Amino acid sequence: MTGNLIRMAHSLAELRWLDTLLAFLVVMSYTGGIALYTIVSQVVTGFVQQRRDDSNLSYKTNEHKETDKAAMTVVVAPMILLLMGSGGLLSLGSGKQIQQNNNSVFGLFLMAVGGGLVNAATMNATGGTVIYACTGHISKIGKALGGQLLMNHTNKEQSLGKDMALSLKVVLSFGAGAVVTVAAW
């Protein structure tokens, strides 16, 4: 996503509005993939927890946490396959004419959503977020947006809101710096 932000800033500095919009929509599609993962994660975790409660099982063991991760894999993997596969098929044979082929553009957005899902699943599996690049900051923004869409106001989600504000500042500052650099160049 860092590259897409640079592309967007470059297009904006050169007043190429369509290219700017395309890059912006790719970034937003990716962010939507992260938000989608957050929403699906809450739904799946709630479903698994309800099943556990119905069976009078405790959530305290690592075995149950691994079961939750496995349940997420079962739900998210087909979504990723569908998004990436559909996006690839729609973009097939488009080459450099992506702006002239609406199917290609739609395919690009589907693959960006799929990329967001992949990144979120990786963050969940490893327990971390890359924050040294804009991609990590965009991921934090997507995760916080997903929590906000669920109206989930736990302490963890409130902390994510503060992280989102900081990450938004980083992304906007990076983008503004790229616009100024291209304009001055």
Tab-separated table of C-alpha atoms in Angstrom:
chain	number	residue	atom	x	y	z
A	1	MET	CA	0.000	0.000	0.000
A	2	THR	CA	2.947	2.319	0.469
A	3	GLY	CA	3.501	2.176	-3.290
A	4	ASN	CA	-0.152	2.950	-3.941
A	5	LEU	CA	0.082	5.989	-1.668
A	6	ILE	CA	3.133	7.185	-3.599
A	7	ARG	CA	1.278	6.582	-6.877
A	8	MET	CA	-1.740	8.477	-5.584
A	9	ALA	CA	0.404	11.401	-4.399
A	10	HIS	CA	2.297	11.487	-7.698
A	11	SER	CA	-0.950	11.522	-9.680
A	12	LEU	CA	-2.407	14.202	-7.429
A	13	ALA	CA	0.661	16.427	-7.803
A	14	GLU	CA	0.363	16.112	-11.581
A	15	LEU	CA	-3.400	16.777	-11.393
A	16	ARG	CA	-4.256	13.416	-12.981
A	17	TRP	CA	-7.564	13.053	-11.199
A	18	LEU	CA	-8.611	9.672	-12.605
A	19	ASP	CA	-5.289	8.051	-11.647
A	20	THR	CA	-5.511	9.685	-8.214
A	21	LEU	CA	-9.016	8.317	-7.723
A	22	LEU	CA	-7.975	4.837	-8.881
A	23	ALA	CA	-5.051	4.690	-6.435
A	24	PHE	CA	-7.256	6.051	-3.631
A	25	LEU	CA	-9.918	3.416	-4.309
A	26	VAL	CA	-7.302	0.650	-4.269
A	27	VAL	CA	-6.106	1.837	-0.847
A	28	MET	CA	-9.701	2.067	0.399
A	29	SER	CA	-10.486	-1.419	-0.960
A	30	TYR	CA	-7.491	-2.806	0.920
A	31	THR	CA	-8.602	-0.964	4.063
A	32	GLY	CA	-12.079	-2.423	3.529
A	33	GLY	CA	-10.535	-5.912	3.454
A	34	ILE	CA	-8.956	-5.302	6.865
A	35	ALA	CA	-12.278	-3.966	8.202
A	36	LEU	CA	-14.098	-6.980	6.724
A	37	TYR	CA	-11.706	-9.351	8.505
A	38	THR	CA	-12.310	-7.536	11.793
A	39	ILE	CA	-16.074	-7.863	11.375
A	40	VAL	CA	-15.906	-11.534	10.329
A	41	SER	CA	-13.549	-12.245	13.243
A	42	GLN	CA	-16.034	-10.810	15.737
A	43	VAL	CA	-18.917	-12.774	14.232
A	44	VAL	CA	-16.986	-16.069	14.117
A	45	THR	CA	-15.575	-15.597	17.618
A	46	GLY	CA	-19.068	-14.821	18.935
A	47	PHE	CA	-20.487	-17.904	17.212
A	48	VAL	CA	-17.731	-20.165	18.543
A	49	GLN	CA	-18.062	-18.670	22.034
A	50	GLN	CA	-21.842	-19.217	21.961
A	51	ARG	CA	-21.317	-22.850	20.990
A	52	ARG	CA	-18.794	-23.163	23.829
A	53	ASP	CA	-21.218	-21.551	26.297
A	54	ASP	CA	-23.977	-23.921	25.172
A	55	SER	CA	-21.624	-26.816	25.941
A	56	ASN	CA	-20.496	-25.292	29.278
A	57	LEU	CA	-16.868	-25.129	28.120
A	58	SER	CA	-14.349	-22.563	29.313
A	59	TYR	CA	-12.510	-20.165	27.008
A	60	LYS	CA	-9.390	-20.126	29.151
A	61	THR	CA	-7.307	-22.753	27.366
A	62	ASN	CA	-4.915	-22.222	24.483
A	63	GLU	CA	-6.622	-25.138	22.722
A	64	HIS	CA	-9.806	-23.103	22.443
A	65	LYS	CA	-7.915	-20.078	21.137
A	66	GLU	CA	-6.368	-22.300	18.464
A	67	THR	CA	-9.867	-23.546	17.606
A	68	ASP	CA	-10.948	-19.927	17.063
A	69	LYS	CA	-7.995	-19.365	14.704
A	70	ALA	CA	-8.874	-22.555	12.826
A	71	ALA	CA	-12.509	-21.424	12.533
A	72	MET	CA	-11.333	-18.106	11.100
A	73	THR	CA	-9.182	-19.934	8.558
A	74	VAL	CA	-12.143	-22.046	7.469
A	75	VAL	CA	-14.259	-18.913	6.966
A	76	VAL	CA	-11.683	-16.490	5.546
A	77	ALA	CA	-9.673	-18.778	3.226
A	78	PRO	CA	-12.581	-19.341	0.802
A	79	MET	CA	-13.323	-15.597	0.851
A	80	ILE	CA	-9.700	-14.843	-0.091
A	81	LEU	CA	-9.744	-17.493	-2.817
A	82	LEU	CA	-12.982	-16.108	-4.241
A	83	LEU	CA	-11.800	-12.473	-4.169
A	84	MET	CA	-8.334	-13.159	-5.587
A	85	GLY	CA	-9.574	-15.662	-8.154
A	86	SER	CA	-12.427	-13.451	-9.340
A	87	GLY	CA	-10.165	-10.418	-9.457
A	88	GLY	CA	-7.565	-12.314	-11.439
A	89	LEU	CA	-10.103	-13.633	-13.914
A	90	LEU	CA	-11.625	-10.197	-14.416
A	91	SER	CA	-8.184	-8.699	-15.006
A	92	LEU	CA	-7.036	-11.490	-17.312
A	93	GLY	CA	-5.574	-10.178	-20.527
A	94	SER	CA	-5.972	-6.508	-19.625
A	95	GLY	CA	-2.268	-5.689	-19.707
A	96	LYS	CA	-1.529	-1.969	-19.456
A	97	GLN	CA	-5.023	-0.954	-20.509
A	98	ILE	CA	-6.426	-1.201	-16.991
A	99	GLN	CA	-8.194	2.174	-17.191
A	100	GLN	CA	-9.950	1.228	-20.426
A	101	ASN	CA	-11.327	-2.034	-19.105
A	102	ASN	CA	-13.947	-1.681	-16.340
A	103	ASN	CA	-13.704	-5.397	-15.518
A	104	SER	CA	-9.969	-4.968	-14.899
A	105	VAL	CA	-10.550	-2.099	-12.506
A	106	PHE	CA	-13.227	-4.033	-10.637
A	107	GLY	CA	-10.864	-7.025	-10.505
A	108	LEU	CA	-8.159	-4.798	-9.063
A	109	PHE	CA	-10.496	-3.697	-6.274
A	110	LEU	CA	-11.476	-7.307	-5.515
A	111	MET	CA	-7.811	-8.285	-5.251
A	112	ALA	CA	-7.111	-5.297	-2.980
A	113	VAL	CA	-9.909	-6.415	-0.626
A	114	GLY	CA	-8.439	-9.935	-0.736
A	115	GLY	CA	-4.997	-8.506	0.044
A	116	GLY	CA	-6.439	-6.741	3.073
A	117	LEU	CA	-7.975	-10.021	4.253
A	118	VAL	CA	-4.639	-11.821	3.795
A	119	ASN	CA	-2.770	-9.128	5.716
A	120	ALA	CA	-5.321	-9.146	8.549
A	121	ALA	CA	-5.197	-12.948	8.779
A	122	THR	CA	-1.410	-12.780	8.945
A	123	MET	CA	-1.562	-10.133	11.672
A	124	ASN	CA	-3.984	-12.328	13.616
A	125	ALA	CA	-1.799	-15.430	13.253
A	126	THR	CA	1.433	-13.671	14.218
A	127	GLY	CA	-0.043	-11.267	16.747
A	128	GLY	CA	1.611	-8.230	15.228
A	129	THR	CA	1.252	-5.367	12.801
A	130	VAL	CA	3.917	-3.959	10.546
A	131	ILE	CA	4.178	-0.280	11.468
A	132	TYR	CA	7.376	0.792	9.755
A	133	ALA	CA	5.617	1.192	6.417
A	134	CYS	CA	2.360	2.799	5.374
A	135	THR	CA	0.829	-0.654	4.835
A	136	GLY	CA	0.900	-1.309	8.581
A	137	HIS	CA	-0.656	2.040	9.342
A	138	ILE	CA	-3.381	1.473	6.743
A	139	SER	CA	-3.989	-1.933	8.349
A	140	LYS	CA	-4.451	-0.310	11.759
A	141	ILE	CA	-6.936	2.142	10.243
A	142	GLY	CA	-8.908	-0.714	8.654
A	143	LYS	CA	-8.958	-2.712	11.887
A	144	ALA	CA	-10.223	0.280	13.862
A	145	LEU	CA	-12.872	1.023	11.205
A	146	GLY	CA	-14.062	-2.585	11.381
A	147	GLY	CA	-14.411	-2.267	15.147
A	148	GLN	CA	-16.303	0.995	14.765
A	149	LEU	CA	-18.692	-0.570	12.244
A	150	LEU	CA	-19.479	-3.244	14.817
A	151	MET	CA	-20.049	-0.541	17.442
A	152	ASN	CA	-17.708	-2.590	19.614
A	153	HIS	CA	-16.451	-0.140	22.226
A	154	THR	CA	-14.244	-2.319	24.395
A	155	ASN	CA	-11.085	-0.826	25.888
A	156	LYS	CA	-9.058	-2.566	23.196
A	157	GLU	CA	-11.174	-0.989	20.436
A	158	GLN	CA	-10.948	2.452	22.076
A	159	SER	CA	-7.175	2.035	22.081
A	160	LEU	CA	-7.375	1.144	18.391
A	161	GLY	CA	-9.214	4.410	17.791
A	162	LYS	CA	-6.265	6.314	19.251
A	163	ASP	CA	-3.890	4.204	17.153
A	164	MET	CA	-6.041	4.930	14.110
A	165	ALA	CA	-5.709	8.676	14.663
A	166	LEU	CA	-1.927	8.383	14.886
A	167	SER	CA	-1.782	6.083	11.847
A	168	LEU	CA	-4.014	8.444	9.881
A	169	LYS	CA	-1.608	11.298	10.666
A	170	VAL	CA	1.352	9.180	9.500
A	171	VAL	CA	-0.363	8.192	6.224
A	172	LEU	CA	-1.543	11.744	5.504
A	173	SER	CA	1.870	13.190	6.330
A	174	PHE	CA	3.572	10.640	4.102
A	175	GLY	CA	1.137	11.395	1.271
A	176	ALA	CA	1.512	15.153	1.682
A	177	GLY	CA	5.295	14.808	1.621
A	178	ALA	CA	5.101	12.760	-1.575
A	179	VAL	CA	2.791	15.333	-3.224
A	180	VAL	CA	5.125	18.211	-2.322
A	181	THR	CA	8.167	16.271	-3.537
A	182	VAL	CA	6.601	15.443	-6.895
A	183	ALA	CA	5.277	18.978	-7.324
A	184	ALA	CA	8.701	20.459	-6.563
A	185	TRP	CA	10.503	17.981	-8.783
